[in-house]
PDB file of C-alpha atoms in Angstrom:
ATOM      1  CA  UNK M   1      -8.560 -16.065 -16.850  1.00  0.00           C
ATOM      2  CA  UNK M   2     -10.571 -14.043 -19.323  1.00  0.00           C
ATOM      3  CA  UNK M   3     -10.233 -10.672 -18.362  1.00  0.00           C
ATOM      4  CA  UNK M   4      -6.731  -9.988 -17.219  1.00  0.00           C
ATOM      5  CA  UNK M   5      -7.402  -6.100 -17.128  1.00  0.00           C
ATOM      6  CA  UNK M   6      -5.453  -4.138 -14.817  1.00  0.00           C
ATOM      7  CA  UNK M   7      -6.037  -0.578 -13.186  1.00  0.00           C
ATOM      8  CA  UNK M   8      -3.184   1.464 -11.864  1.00  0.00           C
ATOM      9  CA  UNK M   9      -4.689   4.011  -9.686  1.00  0.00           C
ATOM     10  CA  UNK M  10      -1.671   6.201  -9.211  1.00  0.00           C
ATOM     11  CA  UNK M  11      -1.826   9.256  -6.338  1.00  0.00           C
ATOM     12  CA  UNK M  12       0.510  11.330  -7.679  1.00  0.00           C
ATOM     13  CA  UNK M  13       2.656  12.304  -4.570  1.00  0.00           C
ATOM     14  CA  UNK M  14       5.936  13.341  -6.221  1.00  0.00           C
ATOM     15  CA  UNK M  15       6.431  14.742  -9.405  1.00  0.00           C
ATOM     16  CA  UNK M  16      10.621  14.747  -9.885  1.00  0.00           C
ATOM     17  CA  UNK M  17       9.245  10.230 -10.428  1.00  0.00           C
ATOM     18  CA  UNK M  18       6.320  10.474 -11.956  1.00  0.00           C
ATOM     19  CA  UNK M  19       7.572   9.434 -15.405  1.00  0.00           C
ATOM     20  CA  UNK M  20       9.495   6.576 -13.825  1.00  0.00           C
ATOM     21  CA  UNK M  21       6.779   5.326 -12.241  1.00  0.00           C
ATOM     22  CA  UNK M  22       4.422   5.288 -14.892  1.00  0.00           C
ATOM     23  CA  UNK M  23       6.986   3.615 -17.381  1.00  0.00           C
ATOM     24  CA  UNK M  24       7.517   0.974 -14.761  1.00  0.00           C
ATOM     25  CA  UNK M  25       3.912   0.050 -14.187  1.00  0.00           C
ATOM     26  CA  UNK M  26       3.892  -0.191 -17.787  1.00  0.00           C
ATOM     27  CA  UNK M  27       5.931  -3.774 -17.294  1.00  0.00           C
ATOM     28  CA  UNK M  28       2.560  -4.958 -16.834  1.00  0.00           C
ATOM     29  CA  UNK M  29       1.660  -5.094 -19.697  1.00  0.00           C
ATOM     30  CA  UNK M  30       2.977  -8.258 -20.919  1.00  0.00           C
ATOM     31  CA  UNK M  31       1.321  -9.881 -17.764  1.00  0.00           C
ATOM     32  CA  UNK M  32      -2.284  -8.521 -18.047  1.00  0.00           C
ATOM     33  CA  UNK M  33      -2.622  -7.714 -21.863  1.00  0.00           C
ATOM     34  CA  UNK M  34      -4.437  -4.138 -20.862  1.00  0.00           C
ATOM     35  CA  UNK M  35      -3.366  -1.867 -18.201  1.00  0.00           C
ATOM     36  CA  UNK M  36      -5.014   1.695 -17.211  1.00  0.00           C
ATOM     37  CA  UNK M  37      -2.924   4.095 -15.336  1.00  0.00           C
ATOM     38  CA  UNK M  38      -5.168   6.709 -14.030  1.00  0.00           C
ATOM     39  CA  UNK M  39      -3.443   9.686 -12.126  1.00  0.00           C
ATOM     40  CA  UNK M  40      -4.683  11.597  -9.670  1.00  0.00           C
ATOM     41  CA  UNK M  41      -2.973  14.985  -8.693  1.00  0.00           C
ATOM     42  CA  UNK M  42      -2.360  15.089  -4.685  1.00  0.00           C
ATOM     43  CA  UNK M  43       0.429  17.929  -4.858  1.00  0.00           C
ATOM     44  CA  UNK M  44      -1.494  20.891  -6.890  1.00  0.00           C
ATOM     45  CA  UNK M  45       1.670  22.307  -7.628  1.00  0.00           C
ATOM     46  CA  UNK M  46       2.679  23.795 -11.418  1.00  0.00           C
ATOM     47  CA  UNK M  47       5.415  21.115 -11.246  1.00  0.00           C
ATOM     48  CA  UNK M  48       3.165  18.292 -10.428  1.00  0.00           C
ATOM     49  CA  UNK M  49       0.737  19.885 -13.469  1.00  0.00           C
ATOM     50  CA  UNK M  50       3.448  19.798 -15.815  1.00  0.00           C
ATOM     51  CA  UNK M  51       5.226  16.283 -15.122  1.00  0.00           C
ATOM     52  CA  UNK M  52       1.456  15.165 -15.499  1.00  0.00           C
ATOM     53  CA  UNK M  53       1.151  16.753 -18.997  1.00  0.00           C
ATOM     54  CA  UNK M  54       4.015  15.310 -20.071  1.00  0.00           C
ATOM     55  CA  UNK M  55       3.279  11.779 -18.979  1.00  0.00           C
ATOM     56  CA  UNK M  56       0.228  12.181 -21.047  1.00  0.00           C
ATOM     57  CA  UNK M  57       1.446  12.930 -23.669  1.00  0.00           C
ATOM     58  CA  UNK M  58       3.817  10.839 -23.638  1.00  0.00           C
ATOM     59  CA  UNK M  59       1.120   7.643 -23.055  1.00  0.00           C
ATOM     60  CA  UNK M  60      -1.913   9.116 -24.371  1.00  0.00           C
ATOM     61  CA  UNK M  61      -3.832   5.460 -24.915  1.00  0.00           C
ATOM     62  CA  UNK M  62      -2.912   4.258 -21.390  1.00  0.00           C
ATOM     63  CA  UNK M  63      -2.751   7.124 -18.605  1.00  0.00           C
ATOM     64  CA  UNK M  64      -5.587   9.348 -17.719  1.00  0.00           C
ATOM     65  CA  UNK M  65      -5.371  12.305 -15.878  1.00  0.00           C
ATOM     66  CA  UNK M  66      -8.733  11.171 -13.699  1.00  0.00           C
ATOM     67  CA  UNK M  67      -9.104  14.554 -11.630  1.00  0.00           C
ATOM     68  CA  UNK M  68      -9.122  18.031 -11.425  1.00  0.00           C
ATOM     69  CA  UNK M  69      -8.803  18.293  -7.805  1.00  0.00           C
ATOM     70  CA  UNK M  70      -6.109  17.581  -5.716  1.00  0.00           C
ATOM     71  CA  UNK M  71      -6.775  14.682  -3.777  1.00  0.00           C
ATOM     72  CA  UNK M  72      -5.800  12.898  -0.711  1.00  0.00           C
ATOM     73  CA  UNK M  73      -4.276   9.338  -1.064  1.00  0.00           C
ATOM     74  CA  UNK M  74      -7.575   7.772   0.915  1.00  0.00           C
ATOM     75  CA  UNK M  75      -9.448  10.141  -1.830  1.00  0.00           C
ATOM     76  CA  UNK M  76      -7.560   9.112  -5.071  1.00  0.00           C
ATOM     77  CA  UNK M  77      -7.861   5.496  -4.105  1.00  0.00           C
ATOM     78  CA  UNK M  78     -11.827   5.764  -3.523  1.00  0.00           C
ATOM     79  CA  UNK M  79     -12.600   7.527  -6.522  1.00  0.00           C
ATOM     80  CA  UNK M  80     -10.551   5.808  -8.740  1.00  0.00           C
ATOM     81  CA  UNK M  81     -12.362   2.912  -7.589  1.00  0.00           C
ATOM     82  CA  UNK M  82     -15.510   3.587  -8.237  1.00  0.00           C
ATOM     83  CA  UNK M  83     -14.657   3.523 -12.103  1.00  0.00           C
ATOM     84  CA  UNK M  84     -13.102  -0.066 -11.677  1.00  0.00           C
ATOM     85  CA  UNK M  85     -15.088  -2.889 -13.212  1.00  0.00           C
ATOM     86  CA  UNK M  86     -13.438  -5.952 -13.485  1.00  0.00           C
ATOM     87  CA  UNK M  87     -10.084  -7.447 -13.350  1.00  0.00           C
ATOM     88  CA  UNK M  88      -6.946  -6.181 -11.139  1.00  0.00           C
ATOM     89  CA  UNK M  89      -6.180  -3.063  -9.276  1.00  0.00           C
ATOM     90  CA  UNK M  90      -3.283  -1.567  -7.739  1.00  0.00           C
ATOM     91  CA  UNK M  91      -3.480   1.420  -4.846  1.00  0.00           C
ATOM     92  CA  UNK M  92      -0.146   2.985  -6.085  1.00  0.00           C
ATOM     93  CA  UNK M  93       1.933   6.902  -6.186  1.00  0.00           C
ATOM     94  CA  UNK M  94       4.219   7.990  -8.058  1.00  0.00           C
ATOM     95  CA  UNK M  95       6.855   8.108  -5.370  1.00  0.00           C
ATOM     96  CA  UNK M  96       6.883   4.223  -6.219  1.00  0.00           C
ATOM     97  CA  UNK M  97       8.798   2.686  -9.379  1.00  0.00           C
ATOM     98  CA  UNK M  98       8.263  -1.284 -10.282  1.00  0.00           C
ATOM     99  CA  UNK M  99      10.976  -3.482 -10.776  1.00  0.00           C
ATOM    100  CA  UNK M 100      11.066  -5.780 -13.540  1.00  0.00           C
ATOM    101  CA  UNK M 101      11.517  -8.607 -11.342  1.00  0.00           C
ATOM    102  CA  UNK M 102       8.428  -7.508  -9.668  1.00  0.00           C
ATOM    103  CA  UNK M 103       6.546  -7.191 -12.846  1.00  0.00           C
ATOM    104  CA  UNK M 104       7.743 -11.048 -14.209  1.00  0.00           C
ATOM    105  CA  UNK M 105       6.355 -12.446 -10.642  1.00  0.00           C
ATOM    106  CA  UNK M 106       3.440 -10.387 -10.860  1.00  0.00           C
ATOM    107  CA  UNK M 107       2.765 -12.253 -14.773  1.00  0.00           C
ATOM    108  CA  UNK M 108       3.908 -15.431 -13.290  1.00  0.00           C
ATOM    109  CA  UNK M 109       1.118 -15.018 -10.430  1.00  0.00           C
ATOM    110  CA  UNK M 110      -1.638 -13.963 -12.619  1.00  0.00           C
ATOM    111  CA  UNK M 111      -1.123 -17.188 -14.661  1.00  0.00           C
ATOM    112  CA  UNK M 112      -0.396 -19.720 -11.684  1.00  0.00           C
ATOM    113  CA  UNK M 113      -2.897 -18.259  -9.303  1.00  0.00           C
ATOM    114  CA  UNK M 114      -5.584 -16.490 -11.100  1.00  0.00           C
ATOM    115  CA  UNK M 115      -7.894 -16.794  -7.977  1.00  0.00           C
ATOM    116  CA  UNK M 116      -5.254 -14.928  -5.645  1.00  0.00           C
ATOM    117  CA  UNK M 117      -4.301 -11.185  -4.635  1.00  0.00           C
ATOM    118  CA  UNK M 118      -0.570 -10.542  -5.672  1.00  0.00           C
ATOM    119  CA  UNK M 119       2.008  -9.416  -3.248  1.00  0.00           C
ATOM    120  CA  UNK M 120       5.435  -8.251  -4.382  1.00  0.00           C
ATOM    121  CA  UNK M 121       8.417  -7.238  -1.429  1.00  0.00           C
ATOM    122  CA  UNK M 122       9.357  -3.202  -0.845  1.00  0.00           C
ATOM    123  CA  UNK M 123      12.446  -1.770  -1.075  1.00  0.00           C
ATOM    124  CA  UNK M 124      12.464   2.227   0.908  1.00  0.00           C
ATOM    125  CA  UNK M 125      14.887   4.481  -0.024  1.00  0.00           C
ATOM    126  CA  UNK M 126      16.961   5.086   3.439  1.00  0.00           C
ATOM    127  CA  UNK M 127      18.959   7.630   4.461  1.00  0.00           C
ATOM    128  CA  UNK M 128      22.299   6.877   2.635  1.00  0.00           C
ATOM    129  CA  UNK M 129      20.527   7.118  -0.579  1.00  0.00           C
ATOM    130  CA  UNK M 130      20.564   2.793  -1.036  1.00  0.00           C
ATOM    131  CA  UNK M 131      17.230   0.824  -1.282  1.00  0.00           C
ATOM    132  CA  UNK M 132      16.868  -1.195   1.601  1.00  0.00           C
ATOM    133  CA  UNK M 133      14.302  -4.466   1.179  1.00  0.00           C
ATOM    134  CA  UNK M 134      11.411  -5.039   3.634  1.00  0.00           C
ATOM    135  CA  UNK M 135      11.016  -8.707   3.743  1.00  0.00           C
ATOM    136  CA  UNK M 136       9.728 -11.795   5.385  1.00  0.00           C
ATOM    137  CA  UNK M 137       9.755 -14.790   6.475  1.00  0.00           C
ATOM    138  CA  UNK M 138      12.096 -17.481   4.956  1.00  0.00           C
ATOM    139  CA  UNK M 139      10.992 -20.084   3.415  1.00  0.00           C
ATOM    140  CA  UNK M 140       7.097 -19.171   2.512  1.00  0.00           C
ATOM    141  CA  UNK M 141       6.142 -20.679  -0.844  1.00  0.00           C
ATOM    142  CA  UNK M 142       4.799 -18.469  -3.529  1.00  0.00           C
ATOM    143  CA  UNK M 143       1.406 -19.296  -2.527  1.00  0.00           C
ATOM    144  CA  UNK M 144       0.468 -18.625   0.947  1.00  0.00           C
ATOM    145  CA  UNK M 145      -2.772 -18.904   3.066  1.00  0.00           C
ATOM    146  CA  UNK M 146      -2.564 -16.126   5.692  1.00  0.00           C
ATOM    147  CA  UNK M 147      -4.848 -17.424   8.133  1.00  0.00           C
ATOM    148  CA  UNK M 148      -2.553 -21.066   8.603  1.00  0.00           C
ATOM    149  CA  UNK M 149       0.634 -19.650   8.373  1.00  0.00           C
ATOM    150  CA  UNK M 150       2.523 -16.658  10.810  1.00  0.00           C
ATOM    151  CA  UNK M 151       1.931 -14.258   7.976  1.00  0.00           C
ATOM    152  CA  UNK M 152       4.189 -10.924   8.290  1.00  0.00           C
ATOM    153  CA  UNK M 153       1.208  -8.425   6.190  1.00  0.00           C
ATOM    154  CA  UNK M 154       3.005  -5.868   4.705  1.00  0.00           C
ATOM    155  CA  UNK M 155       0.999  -2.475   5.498  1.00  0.00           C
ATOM    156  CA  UNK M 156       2.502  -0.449   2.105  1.00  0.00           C
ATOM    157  CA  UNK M 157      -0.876  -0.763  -0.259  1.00  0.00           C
ATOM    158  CA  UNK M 158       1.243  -0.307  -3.311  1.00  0.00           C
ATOM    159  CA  UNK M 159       2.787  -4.158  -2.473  1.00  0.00           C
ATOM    160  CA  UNK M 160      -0.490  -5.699  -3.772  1.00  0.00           C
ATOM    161  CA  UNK M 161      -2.474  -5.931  -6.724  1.00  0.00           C
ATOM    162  CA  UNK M 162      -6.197  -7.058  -6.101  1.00  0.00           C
ATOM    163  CA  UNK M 163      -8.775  -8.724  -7.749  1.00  0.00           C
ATOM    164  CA  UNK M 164     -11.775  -6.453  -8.091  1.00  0.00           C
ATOM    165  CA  UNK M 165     -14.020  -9.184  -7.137  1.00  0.00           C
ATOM    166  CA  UNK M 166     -12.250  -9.703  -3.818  1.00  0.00           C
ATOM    167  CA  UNK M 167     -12.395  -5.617  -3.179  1.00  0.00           C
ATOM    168  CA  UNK M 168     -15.623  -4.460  -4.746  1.00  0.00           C
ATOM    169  CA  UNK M 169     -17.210  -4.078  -1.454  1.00  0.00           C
ATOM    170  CA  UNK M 170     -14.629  -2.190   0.340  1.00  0.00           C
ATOM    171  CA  UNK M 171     -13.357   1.258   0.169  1.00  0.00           C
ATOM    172  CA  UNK M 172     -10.979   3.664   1.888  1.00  0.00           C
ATOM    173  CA  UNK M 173     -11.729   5.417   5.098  1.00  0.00           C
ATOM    174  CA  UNK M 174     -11.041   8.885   4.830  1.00  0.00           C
ATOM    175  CA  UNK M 175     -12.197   9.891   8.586  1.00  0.00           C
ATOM    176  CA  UNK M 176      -8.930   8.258   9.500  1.00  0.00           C
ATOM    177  CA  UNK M 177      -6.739   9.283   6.737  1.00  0.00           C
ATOM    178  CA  UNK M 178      -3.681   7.109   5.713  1.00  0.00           C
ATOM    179  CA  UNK M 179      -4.756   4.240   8.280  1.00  0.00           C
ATOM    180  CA  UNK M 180      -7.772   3.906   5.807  1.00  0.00           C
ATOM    181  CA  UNK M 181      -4.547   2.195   3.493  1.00  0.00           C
ATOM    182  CA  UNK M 182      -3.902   0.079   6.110  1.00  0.00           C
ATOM    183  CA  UNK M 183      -7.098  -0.980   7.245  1.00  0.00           C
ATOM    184  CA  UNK M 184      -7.773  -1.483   3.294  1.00  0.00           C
ATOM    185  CA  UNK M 185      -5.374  -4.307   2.847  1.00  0.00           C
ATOM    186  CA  UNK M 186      -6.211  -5.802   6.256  1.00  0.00           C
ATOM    187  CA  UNK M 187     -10.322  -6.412   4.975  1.00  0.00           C
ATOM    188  CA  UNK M 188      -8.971  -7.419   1.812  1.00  0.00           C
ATOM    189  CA  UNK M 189      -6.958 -10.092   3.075  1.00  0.00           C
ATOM    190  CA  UNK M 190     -10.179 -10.819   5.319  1.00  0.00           C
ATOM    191  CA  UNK M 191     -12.165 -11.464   2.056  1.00  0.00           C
ATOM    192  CA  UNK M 192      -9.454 -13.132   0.031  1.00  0.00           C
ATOM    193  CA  UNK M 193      -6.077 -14.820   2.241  1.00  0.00           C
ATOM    194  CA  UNK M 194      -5.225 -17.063  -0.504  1.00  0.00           C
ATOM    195  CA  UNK M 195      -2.323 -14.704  -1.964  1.00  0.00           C
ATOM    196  CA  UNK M 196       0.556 -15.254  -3.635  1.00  0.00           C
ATOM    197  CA  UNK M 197       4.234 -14.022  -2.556  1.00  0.00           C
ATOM    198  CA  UNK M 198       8.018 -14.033  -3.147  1.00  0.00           C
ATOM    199  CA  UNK M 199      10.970 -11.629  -1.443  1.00  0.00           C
ATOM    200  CA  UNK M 200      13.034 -12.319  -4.110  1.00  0.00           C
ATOM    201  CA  UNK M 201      10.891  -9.389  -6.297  1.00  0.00           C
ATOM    202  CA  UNK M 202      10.696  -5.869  -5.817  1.00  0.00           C
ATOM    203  CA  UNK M 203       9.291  -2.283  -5.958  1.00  0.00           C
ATOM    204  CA  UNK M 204      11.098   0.469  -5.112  1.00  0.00           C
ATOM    205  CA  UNK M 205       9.527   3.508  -2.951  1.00  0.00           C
ATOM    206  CA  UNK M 206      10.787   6.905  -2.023  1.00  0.00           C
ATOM    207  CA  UNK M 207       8.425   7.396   0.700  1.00  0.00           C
ATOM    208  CA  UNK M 208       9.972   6.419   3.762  1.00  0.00           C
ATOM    209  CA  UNK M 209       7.711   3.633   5.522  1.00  0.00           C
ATOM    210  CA  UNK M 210       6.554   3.642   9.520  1.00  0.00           C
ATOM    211  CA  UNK M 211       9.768   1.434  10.885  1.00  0.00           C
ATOM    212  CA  UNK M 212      12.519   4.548   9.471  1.00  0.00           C
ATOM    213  CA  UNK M 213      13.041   6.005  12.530  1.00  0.00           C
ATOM    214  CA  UNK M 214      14.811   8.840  10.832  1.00  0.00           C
ATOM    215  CA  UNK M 215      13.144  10.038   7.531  1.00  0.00           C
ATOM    216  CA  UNK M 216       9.810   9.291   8.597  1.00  0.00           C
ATOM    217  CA  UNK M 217       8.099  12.535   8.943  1.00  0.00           C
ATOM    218  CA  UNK M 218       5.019  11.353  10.627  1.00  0.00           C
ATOM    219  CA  UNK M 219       6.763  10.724  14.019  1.00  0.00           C
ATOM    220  CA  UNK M 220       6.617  14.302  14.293  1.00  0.00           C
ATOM    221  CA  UNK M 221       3.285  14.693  14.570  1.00  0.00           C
ATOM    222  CA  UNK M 222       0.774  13.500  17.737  1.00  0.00           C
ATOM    223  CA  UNK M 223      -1.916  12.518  15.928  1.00  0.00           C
ATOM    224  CA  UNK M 224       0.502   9.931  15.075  1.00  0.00           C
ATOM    225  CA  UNK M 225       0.861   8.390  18.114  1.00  0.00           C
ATOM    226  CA  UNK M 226      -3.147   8.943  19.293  1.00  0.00           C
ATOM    227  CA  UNK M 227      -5.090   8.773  16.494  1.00  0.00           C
ATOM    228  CA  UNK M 228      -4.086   5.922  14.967  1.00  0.00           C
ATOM    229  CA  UNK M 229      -5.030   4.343  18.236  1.00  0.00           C
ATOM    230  CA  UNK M 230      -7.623   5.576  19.333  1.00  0.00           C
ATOM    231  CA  UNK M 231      -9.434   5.942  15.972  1.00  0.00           C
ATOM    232  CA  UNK M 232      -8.365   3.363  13.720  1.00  0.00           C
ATOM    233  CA  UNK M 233      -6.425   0.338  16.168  1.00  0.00           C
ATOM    234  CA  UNK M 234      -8.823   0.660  18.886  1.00  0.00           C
ATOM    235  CA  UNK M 235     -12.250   0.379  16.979  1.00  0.00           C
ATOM    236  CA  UNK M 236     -10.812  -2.056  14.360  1.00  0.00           C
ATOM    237  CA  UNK M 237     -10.014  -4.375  16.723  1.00  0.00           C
ATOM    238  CA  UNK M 238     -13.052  -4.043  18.798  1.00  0.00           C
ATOM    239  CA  UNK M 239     -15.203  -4.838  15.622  1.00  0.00           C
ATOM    240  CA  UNK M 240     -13.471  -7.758  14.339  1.00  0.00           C
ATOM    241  CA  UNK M 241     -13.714  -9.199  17.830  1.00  0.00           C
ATOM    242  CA  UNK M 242     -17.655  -8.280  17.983  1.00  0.00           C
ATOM    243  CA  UNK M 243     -18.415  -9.791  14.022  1.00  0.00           C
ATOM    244  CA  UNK M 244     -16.023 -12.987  14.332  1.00  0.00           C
ATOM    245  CA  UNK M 245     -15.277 -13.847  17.835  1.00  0.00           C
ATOM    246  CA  UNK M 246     -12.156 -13.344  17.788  1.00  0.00           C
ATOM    247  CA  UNK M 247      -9.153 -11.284  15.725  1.00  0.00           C
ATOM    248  CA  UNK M 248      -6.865 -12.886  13.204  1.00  0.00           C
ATOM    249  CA  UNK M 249      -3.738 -13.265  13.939  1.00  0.00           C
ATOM    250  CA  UNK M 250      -2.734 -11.921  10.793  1.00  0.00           C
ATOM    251  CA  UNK M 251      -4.564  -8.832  11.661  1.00  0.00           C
ATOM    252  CA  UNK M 252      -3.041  -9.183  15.569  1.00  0.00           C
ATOM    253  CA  UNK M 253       0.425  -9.113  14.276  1.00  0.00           C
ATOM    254  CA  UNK M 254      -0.099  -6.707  11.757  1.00  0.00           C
ATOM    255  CA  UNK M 255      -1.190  -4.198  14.123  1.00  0.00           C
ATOM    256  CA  UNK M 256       1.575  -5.325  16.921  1.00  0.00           C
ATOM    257  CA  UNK M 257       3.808  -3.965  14.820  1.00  0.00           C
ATOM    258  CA  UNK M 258       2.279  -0.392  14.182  1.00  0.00           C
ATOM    259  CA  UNK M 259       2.529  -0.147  17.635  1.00  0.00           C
ATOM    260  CA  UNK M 260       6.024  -1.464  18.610  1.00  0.00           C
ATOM    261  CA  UNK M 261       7.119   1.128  15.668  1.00  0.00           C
ATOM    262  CA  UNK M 262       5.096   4.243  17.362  1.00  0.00           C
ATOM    263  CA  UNK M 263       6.583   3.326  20.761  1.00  0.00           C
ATOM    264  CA  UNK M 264       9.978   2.718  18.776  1.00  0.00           C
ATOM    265  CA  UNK M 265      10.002   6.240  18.159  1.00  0.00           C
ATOM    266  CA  UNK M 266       8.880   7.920  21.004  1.00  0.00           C
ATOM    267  CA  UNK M 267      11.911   5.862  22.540  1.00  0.00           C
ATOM    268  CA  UNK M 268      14.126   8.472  20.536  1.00  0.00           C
ATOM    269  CA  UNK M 269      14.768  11.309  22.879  1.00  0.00           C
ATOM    270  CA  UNK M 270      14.021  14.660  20.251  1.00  0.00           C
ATOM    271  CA  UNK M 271      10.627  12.492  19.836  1.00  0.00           C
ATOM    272  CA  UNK M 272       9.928  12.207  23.867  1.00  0.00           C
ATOM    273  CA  UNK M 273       8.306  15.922  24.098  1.00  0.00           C
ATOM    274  CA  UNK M 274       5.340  15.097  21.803  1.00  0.00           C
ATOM    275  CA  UNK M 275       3.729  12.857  23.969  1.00  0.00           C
ATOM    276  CA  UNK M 276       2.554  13.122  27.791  1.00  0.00           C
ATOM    277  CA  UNK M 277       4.087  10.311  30.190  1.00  0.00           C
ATOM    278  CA  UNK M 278      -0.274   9.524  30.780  1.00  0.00           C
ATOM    279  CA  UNK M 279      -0.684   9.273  27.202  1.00  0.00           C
ATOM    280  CA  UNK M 280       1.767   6.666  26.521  1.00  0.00           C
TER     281      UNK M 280
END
């Protein structure tokens, strides 16, 4: 592949990991030759300013401070790209560190499967302090075809790095906020299935995912529960169904389990006063 470029578009989300994170993405360099971090600032804090100064500084030839506003993830990820070109990107935040397993699979990919998105398993920080792994199925070869196989689509966008080519088109959602991530990945994998994978290599995230029932802070909240629904699930669904016929399975599955989490956690009883009995 001629250009191997990639793009780290890095929402900045947590300052106390910013210089870990950048260092790790860093990894990738031996894999795509030239990698761009650019950094956009969704705290606005003095703390956030400063770790940002100092990762500069620090990498002055390979991280940009893109911004001066403070940005929403669905925000960051837009603008960022719109300066993309060519090559790779990954949708990333600092709360998110690379392993160097990840990174070797990620060079291994780009040299096997030049034509494919790469995918790369999640470990989440739980509530003990330990790393747990989100994972799949057993026994999925490290390429994989999404639409032919009972594909388990992880819905964390910094598990992926895309080809531009496959993305150009698309962009992030902000009228529905953080679904825009997930509906992101679901339309790229609608453009491009053909995607390599292993859950034997890692990145490690300190923002709690959807299925932790206990450090996830957005089960909380009640536009949780409706608004995904009723403006992201709801419409997505109806759309794909209108344009193609019918919905992936992928997608199907994807979106089965958003729900069985939000009902998961409504389930707990200091959760059960947020919704109505008609709502659910």
């Amino acid at each position: 592949m001629e250009n191997k470029k990639l793009t780290v578009i890095m929402a900045v989300t947590n300052e106390a990991t910013l210089e870990s994170s950048v260092n790790s993405y860093l990894l990738t360099e031996e894999a795509f030759g030239n990698v761009q971090i650019l950094l956009y600032d969704c705290l606005g804090s003095d703390e956030a300013k400063e770790a940002i100064a100092q990762v500069l500084e620090a990498n002055p030839k390979t991280v940009v401070n893109a911004g001066n506003n403070v940005f929403t993830r669905p925000e960051a990820y837009n603008t960022g790209l719109k300066s993309v070109k060519e090559g790779y990107v990954c949708f990333t935040e600092s709360a998110v560190v690379l392993l160097q397993s990840g990174a070797n699979f990620i060079k291994e990919s780009v040299e096997n499967y030049p034509l494919s998105p790469i995918e790369i398993s999640v470990k989440v920080k739980a509530k003990d302090g330990k790393f747990k792994g989100y994972s799949k199925l057993s026994g999925l070869n490290n390429l994989c075809e999404v639409t032919e196989i009972p594909y388990n689509v992880c819905l964390a966008i910094y598990a992926y790095y895309f080809r531009y080519d496959d993305i150009k088109k698309l962009s992030f959602d902000t009228e529905i906020g953080e679904e825009s991530l997930k509906k992101f990945i679901l339309d790229a994998m609608l453009v491009n299935g053909n995607i390599t994978y292993s859950n034997k290599h890692w990145c490690k995230s300190f923002r709690p995912l959807e299925n932790d029932s206990v450090l996830f802070d957005g089960q909380y909240e009640k536009s949780y529960y409706t608004d995904s629904m009723r403006k992201f699930m709801i419409p997505y669904l109806k759309k794909l169904k209108e344009e193609k016929g019918e919905v992936p399975n992928f997608v199907q599955y994807a979106l089965c389990k958003l729900i069985f989490a939000k009902f998961a956690k409504n389930y707990y009883e200091n959760n059960k006063g947020i919704l109505e009995e008609k709502e659910v």
